[in-house]
PDB file of C-alpha atoms in Angstrom:
ATOM      1  CA  UNK A   1     132.974 -25.578 107.989  1.00 49.00           C
ATOM      2  CA  UNK A   2     134.280 -27.328 110.627  1.00 48.00           C
ATOM      3  CA  UNK A   3     133.013 -26.617 114.082  1.00 48.00           C
ATOM      4  CA  UNK A   4     136.467 -24.855 115.117  1.00 48.00           C
ATOM      5  CA  UNK A   5     136.863 -22.978 111.877  1.00 52.00           C
ATOM      6  CA  UNK A   6     133.633 -21.360 112.701  1.00 55.00           C
ATOM      7  CA  UNK A   7     134.906 -20.912 116.654  1.00 61.00           C
ATOM      8  CA  UNK A   8     137.840 -19.776 114.831  1.00 59.00           C
ATOM      9  CA  UNK A   9     136.114 -16.780 112.571  1.00 62.00           C
ATOM     10  CA  UNK A  10     133.046 -15.821 115.661  1.00 68.00           C
ATOM     11  CA  UNK A  11     136.648 -15.832 117.787  1.00 70.00           C
ATOM     12  CA  UNK A  12     138.554 -13.174 115.668  1.00 70.00           C
ATOM     13  CA  UNK A  13     135.122 -11.601 114.490  1.00 72.00           C
ATOM     14  CA  UNK A  14     134.346 -10.263 118.534  1.00 73.00           C
ATOM     15  CA  UNK A  15     137.483  -8.785 118.857  1.00 77.00           C
ATOM     16  CA  UNK A  16     136.895  -6.454 115.589  1.00 78.00           C
ATOM     17  CA  UNK A  17     134.407  -4.243 117.402  1.00 84.00           C
ATOM     18  CA  UNK A  18     133.701  -2.484 113.751  1.00 85.00           C
ATOM     19  CA  UNK A  19     133.152  -6.064 112.543  1.00 86.00           C
ATOM     20  CA  UNK A  20     130.431  -6.279 115.352  1.00 90.00           C
ATOM     21  CA  UNK A  21     128.265  -3.620 114.648  1.00 93.00           C
ATOM     22  CA  UNK A  22     128.059  -4.179 111.165  1.00 92.00           C
ATOM     23  CA  UNK A  23     127.295  -7.239 111.794  1.00 92.00           C
ATOM     24  CA  UNK A  24     124.713  -5.915 113.984  1.00 94.00           C
ATOM     25  CA  UNK A  25     123.167  -2.944 111.236  1.00 95.00           C
ATOM     26  CA  UNK A  26     123.513  -6.050 108.942  1.00 95.00           C
ATOM     27  CA  UNK A  27     121.320  -8.602 111.238  1.00 95.00           C
ATOM     28  CA  UNK A  28     119.153  -5.325 112.075  1.00 96.00           C
ATOM     29  CA  UNK A  29     118.230  -4.612 108.721  1.00 95.00           C
ATOM     30  CA  UNK A  30     117.433  -8.135 107.232  1.00 95.00           C
ATOM     31  CA  UNK A  31     115.173  -8.431 110.366  1.00 96.00           C
ATOM     32  CA  UNK A  32     113.264  -4.988 109.440  1.00 95.00           C
ATOM     33  CA  UNK A  33     113.576  -5.460 106.073  1.00 94.00           C
ATOM     34  CA  UNK A  34     111.281  -9.435 106.506  1.00 95.00           C
ATOM     35  CA  UNK A  35     108.892  -8.119 108.854  1.00 96.00           C
ATOM     36  CA  UNK A  36     108.274  -5.110 107.676  1.00 95.00           C
ATOM     37  CA  UNK A  37     104.579  -5.117 107.486  1.00 94.00           C
ATOM     38  CA  UNK A  38     104.460  -6.035 111.289  1.00 95.00           C
ATOM     39  CA  UNK A  39     106.211  -3.659 112.154  1.00 96.00           C
ATOM     40  CA  UNK A  40     105.082  -0.267 109.522  1.00 95.00           C
ATOM     41  CA  UNK A  41     102.781   2.478 112.018  1.00 94.00           C
ATOM     42  CA  UNK A  42     101.410   2.616 108.575  1.00 95.00           C
ATOM     43  CA  UNK A  43     100.464   1.883 105.432  1.00 94.00           C
ATOM     44  CA  UNK A  44     103.528   3.032 103.355  1.00 95.00           C
ATOM     45  CA  UNK A  45     101.587   3.827 100.056  1.00 94.00           C
ATOM     46  CA  UNK A  46      97.915   5.737 102.321  1.00 93.00           C
ATOM     47  CA  UNK A  47      97.767   9.551 101.131  1.00 93.00           C
ATOM     48  CA  UNK A  48      96.836  11.543 103.035  1.00 90.00           C
ATOM     49  CA  UNK A  49      96.723  15.497 101.789  1.00 90.00           C
ATOM     50  CA  UNK A  50      95.335  17.091 104.685  1.00 91.00           C
ATOM     51  CA  UNK A  51      98.967  16.091 106.270  1.00 90.00           C
ATOM     52  CA  UNK A  52     101.423  16.651 104.139  1.00 92.00           C
ATOM     53  CA  UNK A  53     104.393  17.658 105.084  1.00 92.00           C
ATOM     54  CA  UNK A  54     104.505  17.128 108.513  1.00 93.00           C
ATOM     55  CA  UNK A  55     107.416  17.266 110.757  1.00 94.00           C
ATOM     56  CA  UNK A  56     108.251  14.232 113.411  1.00 94.00           C
ATOM     57  CA  UNK A  57     105.611  13.861 116.353  1.00 93.00           C
ATOM     58  CA  UNK A  58     104.813  11.528 118.591  1.00 93.00           C
ATOM     59  CA  UNK A  59     101.918  10.506 116.097  1.00 93.00           C
ATOM     60  CA  UNK A  60     104.329  10.217 112.846  1.00 94.00           C
ATOM     61  CA  UNK A  61     107.915   9.606 114.078  1.00 94.00           C
ATOM     62  CA  UNK A  62     110.019  10.566 111.562  1.00 96.00           C
ATOM     63  CA  UNK A  63     107.128  13.296 110.077  1.00 95.00           C
ATOM     64  CA  UNK A  64     105.076  12.706 106.659  1.00 95.00           C
ATOM     65  CA  UNK A  65     106.259  13.686 102.347  1.00 93.00           C
ATOM     66  CA  UNK A  66     104.213  15.474 100.159  1.00 93.00           C
ATOM     67  CA  UNK A  67     101.309  13.212 100.090  1.00 94.00           C
ATOM     68  CA  UNK A  68     100.420  12.621 103.590  1.00 94.00           C
ATOM     69  CA  UNK A  69     102.378   9.456 103.618  1.00 95.00           C
ATOM     70  CA  UNK A  70     104.162   7.847 107.191  1.00 96.00           C
ATOM     71  CA  UNK A  71     108.196   8.551 106.490  1.00 96.00           C
ATOM     72  CA  UNK A  72     108.982   5.840 108.475  1.00 96.00           C
ATOM     73  CA  UNK A  73     107.064   3.505 106.804  1.00 96.00           C
ATOM     74  CA  UNK A  74     108.683   4.028 103.901  1.00 96.00           C
ATOM     75  CA  UNK A  75     111.943   3.862 105.464  1.00 97.00           C
ATOM     76  CA  UNK A  76     110.947   0.405 106.406  1.00 97.00           C
ATOM     77  CA  UNK A  77     109.281  -0.747 103.275  1.00 96.00           C
ATOM     78  CA  UNK A  78     112.360   1.102 101.695  1.00 95.00           C
ATOM     79  CA  UNK A  79     114.623  -1.532 103.163  1.00 95.00           C
ATOM     80  CA  UNK A  80     112.687  -4.858 102.615  1.00 94.00           C
ATOM     81  CA  UNK A  81     113.175  -3.353  98.755  1.00 94.00           C
ATOM     82  CA  UNK A  82     116.706  -2.282  99.049  1.00 94.00           C
ATOM     83  CA  UNK A  83     117.755  -5.376 100.806  1.00 95.00           C
ATOM     84  CA  UNK A  84     115.573  -8.349  98.673  1.00 95.00           C
ATOM     85  CA  UNK A  85     116.343  -6.726  95.135  1.00 95.00           C
ATOM     86  CA  UNK A  86     120.111  -6.659  96.187  1.00 95.00           C
ATOM     87  CA  UNK A  87     119.707  -9.847  97.721  1.00 95.00           C
ATOM     88  CA  UNK A  88     118.551 -11.847  94.116  1.00 96.00           C
ATOM     89  CA  UNK A  89     121.206  -9.614  92.378  1.00 95.00           C
ATOM     90  CA  UNK A  90     123.851 -10.222  94.098  1.00 96.00           C
ATOM     91  CA  UNK A  91     122.630 -14.056  94.039  1.00 96.00           C
ATOM     92  CA  UNK A  92     123.049 -14.642  90.599  1.00 96.00           C
ATOM     93  CA  UNK A  93     125.991 -12.717  90.010  1.00 96.00           C
ATOM     94  CA  UNK A  94     127.355 -15.308  92.432  1.00 96.00           C
ATOM     95  CA  UNK A  95     126.391 -18.149  90.705  1.00 95.00           C
ATOM     96  CA  UNK A  96     127.309 -16.836  87.245  1.00 95.00           C
ATOM     97  CA  UNK A  97     131.006 -15.918  88.764  1.00 94.00           C
ATOM     98  CA  UNK A  98     131.269 -18.695  90.502  1.00 94.00           C
ATOM     99  CA  UNK A  99     130.655 -21.075  87.283  1.00 93.00           C
ATOM    100  CA  UNK A 100     132.919 -18.706  85.228  1.00 93.00           C
ATOM    101  CA  UNK A 101     135.569 -18.668  87.232  1.00 93.00           C
ATOM    102  CA  UNK A 102     135.607 -22.080  88.431  1.00 93.00           C
ATOM    103  CA  UNK A 103     136.156 -23.586  84.693  1.00 92.00           C
ATOM    104  CA  UNK A 104     138.928 -20.828  83.681  1.00 92.00           C
ATOM    105  CA  UNK A 105     140.768 -21.517  87.139  1.00 91.00           C
ATOM    106  CA  UNK A 106     140.285 -25.474  86.345  1.00 90.00           C
ATOM    107  CA  UNK A 107     140.673 -25.560  82.913  1.00 90.00           C
ATOM    108  CA  UNK A 108     142.649 -23.175  82.182  1.00 86.00           C
ATOM    109  CA  UNK A 109     143.688 -22.625  78.367  1.00 87.00           C
ATOM    110  CA  UNK A 110     141.474 -21.799  75.725  1.00 89.00           C
ATOM    111  CA  UNK A 111     138.843 -21.591  78.120  1.00 87.00           C
ATOM    112  CA  UNK A 112     140.395 -19.400  80.514  1.00 88.00           C
ATOM    113  CA  UNK A 113     142.001 -16.728  78.093  1.00 91.00           C
ATOM    114  CA  UNK A 114     138.257 -16.637  76.177  1.00 91.00           C
ATOM    115  CA  UNK A 115     136.827 -15.566  80.052  1.00 91.00           C
ATOM    116  CA  UNK A 116     139.451 -13.498  81.628  1.00 90.00           C
ATOM    117  CA  UNK A 117     139.154 -10.954  78.399  1.00 91.00           C
ATOM    118  CA  UNK A 118     135.501 -11.009  78.360  1.00 91.00           C
ATOM    119  CA  UNK A 119     135.191 -10.588  81.448  1.00 90.00           C
ATOM    120  CA  UNK A 120     138.421  -7.513  81.494  1.00 89.00           C
ATOM    121  CA  UNK A 121     135.797  -6.036  78.641  1.00 89.00           C
ATOM    122  CA  UNK A 122     132.795  -5.552  81.110  1.00 87.00           C
ATOM    123  CA  UNK A 123     135.186  -4.345  83.997  1.00 88.00           C
ATOM    124  CA  UNK A 124     136.409  -1.778  82.059  1.00 88.00           C
ATOM    125  CA  UNK A 125     133.281   0.038  82.755  1.00 86.00           C
ATOM    126  CA  UNK A 126     132.413   1.502  85.731  1.00 86.00           C
ATOM    127  CA  UNK A 127     129.890  -0.528  87.002  1.00 85.00           C
ATOM    128  CA  UNK A 128     127.321   2.694  88.301  1.00 86.00           C
ATOM    129  CA  UNK A 129     127.402   3.342  84.568  1.00 88.00           C
ATOM    130  CA  UNK A 130     127.350   0.154  82.982  1.00 88.00           C
ATOM    131  CA  UNK A 131     124.481  -0.291  85.131  1.00 89.00           C
ATOM    132  CA  UNK A 132     123.073   2.790  83.908  1.00 90.00           C
ATOM    133  CA  UNK A 133     123.138   1.569  80.323  1.00 90.00           C
ATOM    134  CA  UNK A 134     121.655  -1.262  80.757  1.00 89.00           C
ATOM    135  CA  UNK A 135     118.726   0.046  82.628  1.00 90.00           C
ATOM    136  CA  UNK A 136     118.717   2.916  80.092  1.00 86.00           C
ATOM    137  CA  UNK A 137     118.248   0.075  77.672  1.00 87.00           C
ATOM    138  CA  UNK A 138     115.761  -2.372  79.099  1.00 85.00           C
ATOM    139  CA  UNK A 139     113.666   0.651  80.880  1.00 83.00           C
ATOM    140  CA  UNK A 140     113.518   1.172  84.803  1.00 81.00           C
ATOM    141  CA  UNK A 141     111.706  -1.951  87.416  1.00 83.00           C
ATOM    142  CA  UNK A 142     112.904  -4.216  90.056  1.00 88.00           C
ATOM    143  CA  UNK A 143     113.984  -6.933  87.363  1.00 89.00           C
ATOM    144  CA  UNK A 144     115.884  -5.424  85.320  1.00 90.00           C
ATOM    145  CA  UNK A 145     117.913  -3.550  88.011  1.00 92.00           C
ATOM    146  CA  UNK A 146     118.277  -7.038  89.206  1.00 93.00           C
ATOM    147  CA  UNK A 147     119.546  -8.111  85.983  1.00 93.00           C
ATOM    148  CA  UNK A 148     121.814  -4.400  85.476  1.00 92.00           C
ATOM    149  CA  UNK A 149     123.319  -4.954  88.935  1.00 93.00           C
ATOM    150  CA  UNK A 150     124.104  -9.435  88.403  1.00 94.00           C
ATOM    151  CA  UNK A 151     126.021  -8.113  85.463  1.00 92.00           C
ATOM    152  CA  UNK A 152     128.537  -5.284  86.628  1.00 91.00           C
ATOM    153  CA  UNK A 153     128.437  -7.786  89.962  1.00 93.00           C
ATOM    154  CA  UNK A 154     129.797 -11.012  88.140  1.00 93.00           C
ATOM    155  CA  UNK A 155     133.030 -10.341  86.508  1.00 93.00           C
ATOM    156  CA  UNK A 156     134.786  -9.668  90.428  1.00 93.00           C
ATOM    157  CA  UNK A 157     132.791 -12.687  91.539  1.00 95.00           C
ATOM    158  CA  UNK A 158     134.803 -14.634  88.764  1.00 94.00           C
ATOM    159  CA  UNK A 159     138.333 -13.007  89.383  1.00 93.00           C
ATOM    160  CA  UNK A 160     138.108 -13.573  93.119  1.00 93.00           C
ATOM    161  CA  UNK A 161     137.149 -17.299  92.093  1.00 94.00           C
ATOM    162  CA  UNK A 162     139.394 -18.263  89.825  1.00 93.00           C
ATOM    163  CA  UNK A 163     142.252 -16.659  92.040  1.00 91.00           C
ATOM    164  CA  UNK A 164     141.002 -18.970  94.573  1.00 91.00           C
ATOM    165  CA  UNK A 165     140.565 -22.110  92.084  1.00 92.00           C
ATOM    166  CA  UNK A 166     144.155 -21.748  91.113  1.00 90.00           C
ATOM    167  CA  UNK A 167     145.718 -21.931  94.747  1.00 88.00           C
ATOM    168  CA  UNK A 168     143.669 -25.549  95.186  1.00 89.00           C
ATOM    169  CA  UNK A 169     143.531 -27.095  91.876  1.00 85.00           C
ATOM    170  CA  UNK A 170     147.011 -28.721  92.267  1.00 83.00           C
ATOM    171  CA  UNK A 171     146.403 -29.714  96.128  1.00 85.00           C
ATOM    172  CA  UNK A 172     146.875 -33.397  97.365  1.00 87.00           C
ATOM    173  CA  UNK A 173     142.896 -34.034  97.374  1.00 85.00           C
ATOM    174  CA  UNK A 174     142.302 -32.881  93.832  1.00 86.00           C
ATOM    175  CA  UNK A 175     145.184 -35.210  92.476  1.00 86.00           C
ATOM    176  CA  UNK A 176     143.699 -38.372  94.828  1.00 88.00           C
ATOM    177  CA  UNK A 177     140.457 -37.373  92.958  1.00 84.00           C
ATOM    178  CA  UNK A 178     141.711 -37.671  89.356  1.00 85.00           C
ATOM    179  CA  UNK A 179     143.831 -40.804  89.999  1.00 87.00           C
ATOM    180  CA  UNK A 180     140.853 -42.390  90.860  1.00 88.00           C
ATOM    181  CA  UNK A 181     139.313 -41.278  87.356  1.00 85.00           C
ATOM    182  CA  UNK A 182     136.498 -39.203  89.156  1.00 86.00           C
ATOM    183  CA  UNK A 183     135.247 -36.566  86.469  1.00 88.00           C
ATOM    184  CA  UNK A 184     136.546 -33.316  86.053  1.00 85.00           C
ATOM    185  CA  UNK A 185     132.783 -31.854  86.807  1.00 89.00           C
ATOM    186  CA  UNK A 186     132.350 -34.408  90.233  1.00 89.00           C
ATOM    187  CA  UNK A 187     136.353 -32.620  91.282  1.00 88.00           C
ATOM    188  CA  UNK A 188     134.734 -29.598  90.614  1.00 89.00           C
ATOM    189  CA  UNK A 189     131.445 -29.554  92.671  1.00 88.00           C
ATOM    190  CA  UNK A 190     133.093 -32.182  95.605  1.00 89.00           C
ATOM    191  CA  UNK A 191     136.439 -30.766  95.952  1.00 89.00           C
ATOM    192  CA  UNK A 192     137.078 -27.376  94.632  1.00 90.00           C
ATOM    193  CA  UNK A 193     134.307 -25.725  94.746  1.00 89.00           C
ATOM    194  CA  UNK A 194     133.685 -25.943  99.058  1.00 88.00           C
ATOM    195  CA  UNK A 195     137.498 -25.523  99.416  1.00 87.00           C
ATOM    196  CA  UNK A 196     137.365 -22.037  97.178  1.00 88.00           C
ATOM    197  CA  UNK A 197     134.191 -20.579  97.798  1.00 89.00           C
ATOM    198  CA  UNK A 198     135.408 -18.759 101.454  1.00 86.00           C
ATOM    199  CA  UNK A 199     136.886 -15.533  99.512  1.00 89.00           C
ATOM    200  CA  UNK A 200     133.178 -15.533  97.498  1.00 93.00           C
ATOM    201  CA  UNK A 201     131.182 -15.143 101.433  1.00 89.00           C
ATOM    202  CA  UNK A 202     133.750 -12.120 101.964  1.00 89.00           C
ATOM    203  CA  UNK A 203     132.930 -10.592  98.466  1.00 92.00           C
ATOM    204  CA  UNK A 204     128.799 -10.980  98.435  1.00 94.00           C
ATOM    205  CA  UNK A 205     129.158  -9.491 102.131  1.00 93.00           C
ATOM    206  CA  UNK A 206     131.192  -6.540  99.902  1.00 92.00           C
ATOM    207  CA  UNK A 207     128.912  -6.239  96.489  1.00 94.00           C
ATOM    208  CA  UNK A 208     125.803  -6.145  99.218  1.00 95.00           C
ATOM    209  CA  UNK A 209     126.961  -2.778  99.596  1.00 94.00           C
ATOM    210  CA  UNK A 210     127.625  -1.996  96.475  1.00 93.00           C
ATOM    211  CA  UNK A 211     124.289  -2.887  94.818  1.00 95.00           C
ATOM    212  CA  UNK A 212     122.224  -1.134  97.510  1.00 95.00           C
ATOM    213  CA  UNK A 213     124.228   2.225  97.031  1.00 94.00           C
ATOM    214  CA  UNK A 214     123.282   0.510  93.023  1.00 93.00           C
ATOM    215  CA  UNK A 215     120.342   0.420  93.134  1.00 94.00           C
ATOM    216  CA  UNK A 216     119.216   4.029  95.546  1.00 94.00           C
ATOM    217  CA  UNK A 217     121.576   6.293  93.044  1.00 92.00           C
ATOM    218  CA  UNK A 218     119.612   4.656  89.918  1.00 92.00           C
ATOM    219  CA  UNK A 219     116.119   4.973  91.705  1.00 92.00           C
ATOM    220  CA  UNK A 220     117.218   8.829  92.552  1.00 92.00           C
ATOM    221  CA  UNK A 221     117.980   9.760  88.846  1.00 89.00           C
ATOM    222  CA  UNK A 222     114.765   8.428  87.196  1.00 88.00           C
ATOM    223  CA  UNK A 223     115.947   4.714  86.450  1.00 89.00           C
ATOM    224  CA  UNK A 224     115.585   2.640  88.981  1.00 88.00           C
ATOM    225  CA  UNK A 225     112.268   1.619  91.375  1.00 89.00           C
ATOM    226  CA  UNK A 226     109.111   3.520  90.762  1.00 87.00           C
ATOM    227  CA  UNK A 227     107.457   5.420  92.320  1.00 86.00           C
ATOM    228  CA  UNK A 228     105.546   5.400  94.546  1.00 88.00           C
ATOM    229  CA  UNK A 229     106.977   2.285  95.682  1.00 91.00           C
ATOM    230  CA  UNK A 230     108.725   2.632  99.033  1.00 93.00           C
ATOM    231  CA  UNK A 231     112.761   3.125  98.332  1.00 94.00           C
ATOM    232  CA  UNK A 232     115.018   5.307  99.518  1.00 95.00           C
ATOM    233  CA  UNK A 233     117.114   6.460  96.668  1.00 94.00           C
ATOM    234  CA  UNK A 234     113.153   7.368  95.058  1.00 93.00           C
ATOM    235  CA  UNK A 235     112.289   9.223  98.541  1.00 94.00           C
ATOM    236  CA  UNK A 236     115.634  10.501  98.685  1.00 94.00           C
ATOM    237  CA  UNK A 237     114.664  12.410  94.892  1.00 93.00           C
ATOM    238  CA  UNK A 238     111.416  13.905  96.019  1.00 91.00           C
ATOM    239  CA  UNK A 239     113.080  15.370  99.489  1.00 92.00           C
ATOM    240  CA  UNK A 240     115.264  17.292  97.189  1.00 91.00           C
ATOM    241  CA  UNK A 241     112.172  19.417  96.260  1.00 90.00           C
ATOM    242  CA  UNK A 242     111.625  20.176  99.311  1.00 91.00           C
ATOM    243  CA  UNK A 243     115.074  20.162 101.112  1.00 89.00           C
ATOM    244  CA  UNK A 244     114.564  23.491 102.794  1.00 89.00           C
ATOM    245  CA  UNK A 245     110.703  23.536 104.125  1.00 91.00           C
ATOM    246  CA  UNK A 246     111.016  19.886 104.987  1.00 92.00           C
ATOM    247  CA  UNK A 247     114.614  18.332 105.756  1.00 93.00           C
ATOM    248  CA  UNK A 248     113.309  15.416 107.614  1.00 93.00           C
ATOM    249  CA  UNK A 249     112.431  14.346 103.990  1.00 94.00           C
ATOM    250  CA  UNK A 250     115.724  13.622 102.657  1.00 94.00           C
ATOM    251  CA  UNK A 251     117.536  12.941 106.484  1.00 95.00           C
ATOM    252  CA  UNK A 252     116.117   9.572 107.603  1.00 96.00           C
ATOM    253  CA  UNK A 253     115.899   7.888 103.891  1.00 95.00           C
ATOM    254  CA  UNK A 254     119.546   8.996 103.680  1.00 95.00           C
ATOM    255  CA  UNK A 255     120.484   8.085 107.311  1.00 96.00           C
ATOM    256  CA  UNK A 256     119.334   3.992 106.388  1.00 96.00           C
ATOM    257  CA  UNK A 257     121.246   4.207 103.107  1.00 96.00           C
ATOM    258  CA  UNK A 258     124.414   5.559 104.903  1.00 96.00           C
ATOM    259  CA  UNK A 259     124.133   2.739 108.116  1.00 96.00           C
ATOM    260  CA  UNK A 260     123.308   0.015 105.859  1.00 96.00           C
ATOM    261  CA  UNK A 261     126.288   0.504 103.362  1.00 96.00           C
ATOM    262  CA  UNK A 262     128.451   1.480 105.810  1.00 96.00           C
ATOM    263  CA  UNK A 263     126.642  -2.171 108.027  1.00 95.00           C
ATOM    264  CA  UNK A 264     127.986  -4.193 104.997  1.00 95.00           C
ATOM    265  CA  UNK A 265     131.152  -2.687 104.720  1.00 94.00           C
ATOM    266  CA  UNK A 266     132.134  -2.974 107.929  1.00 93.00           C
ATOM    267  CA  UNK A 267     131.160  -6.915 108.349  1.00 92.00           C
ATOM    268  CA  UNK A 268     132.564  -7.481 105.355  1.00 90.00           C
ATOM    269  CA  UNK A 269     135.945  -6.309 106.417  1.00 88.00           C
ATOM    270  CA  UNK A 270     135.779  -8.082 109.248  1.00 86.00           C
ATOM    271  CA  UNK A 271     134.545 -11.556 107.607  1.00 85.00           C
ATOM    272  CA  UNK A 272     137.770 -10.910 105.527  1.00 83.00           C
ATOM    273  CA  UNK A 273     140.015 -10.163 109.057  1.00 79.00           C
ATOM    274  CA  UNK A 274     138.204 -14.041 110.122  1.00 75.00           C
ATOM    275  CA  UNK A 275     138.791 -15.937 107.307  1.00 73.00           C
ATOM    276  CA  UNK A 276     141.840 -14.889 105.748  1.00 66.00           C
ATOM    277  CA  UNK A 277     144.269 -17.979 106.252  1.00 53.00           C
ATOM    278  CA  UNK A 278     147.205 -15.691 106.208  1.00 56.00           C
ATOM    279  CA  UNK A 279     146.122 -14.551 110.009  1.00 51.00           C
ATOM    280  CA  UNK A 280     147.169 -16.713 112.965  1.00 48.00           C
ATOM    281  CA  UNK A 281     144.801 -17.170 115.996  1.00 47.00           C
ATOM    282  CA  UNK A 282     145.857 -15.177 118.584  1.00 45.00           C
TER     283      UNK A 282
END
């Protein structure tokens, strides 16, 4: 991205308080997930039955669960689990979606028709239902969770990329590259994709929010991350049993999930405003 464009983007984001707040939450959660072993006060998997269901205190800031495990440590490690799974799932979805969308938009014709009809079939199913069906068929686990999220996410990236490619494929620089005899693959890699990729960046941020929510939802249903691994949805599933006598078990993982999803959504909306070419710099 050119230096001038970057400055314009950061200027627009700086004027958007919601985007700044979202960016702060996203950076905070990513940082927490990376340095989790360094900042977690206790081993999130170490059980101490004598300390079970303790309320928040100076020793255990977020309290302990039924097995005496520190809730704060599990919330911190839960960020690592959710964000890492979401990142790899969205990364795979971006690769598949942008490849399919680029070919469909650039070549058109039969390729475009076949790919778009296939995507229409996938998009006919609600995201969470498709994810449940895939995980139920393949079984719970991180790898299957990543696959499920990638499968229901890539059609959105393909659609967005196709629309973006259609808007740039007839540009003068593309026509000039064709005139000098460059291959279609070279033109797509060197000219089309770099100039059509901006909407994908925005979409990726928003899909991260959806992915984090899906991971927790599936884990809550017992189809996602397997216990005893720390994950917000898994911990919320256990917390519902003890909600009356130990409400802290659900409050803190739920709050972490809420803030993370809100952060990615706010930041994504801010990026959309900042990178939208129809908006004029003020």
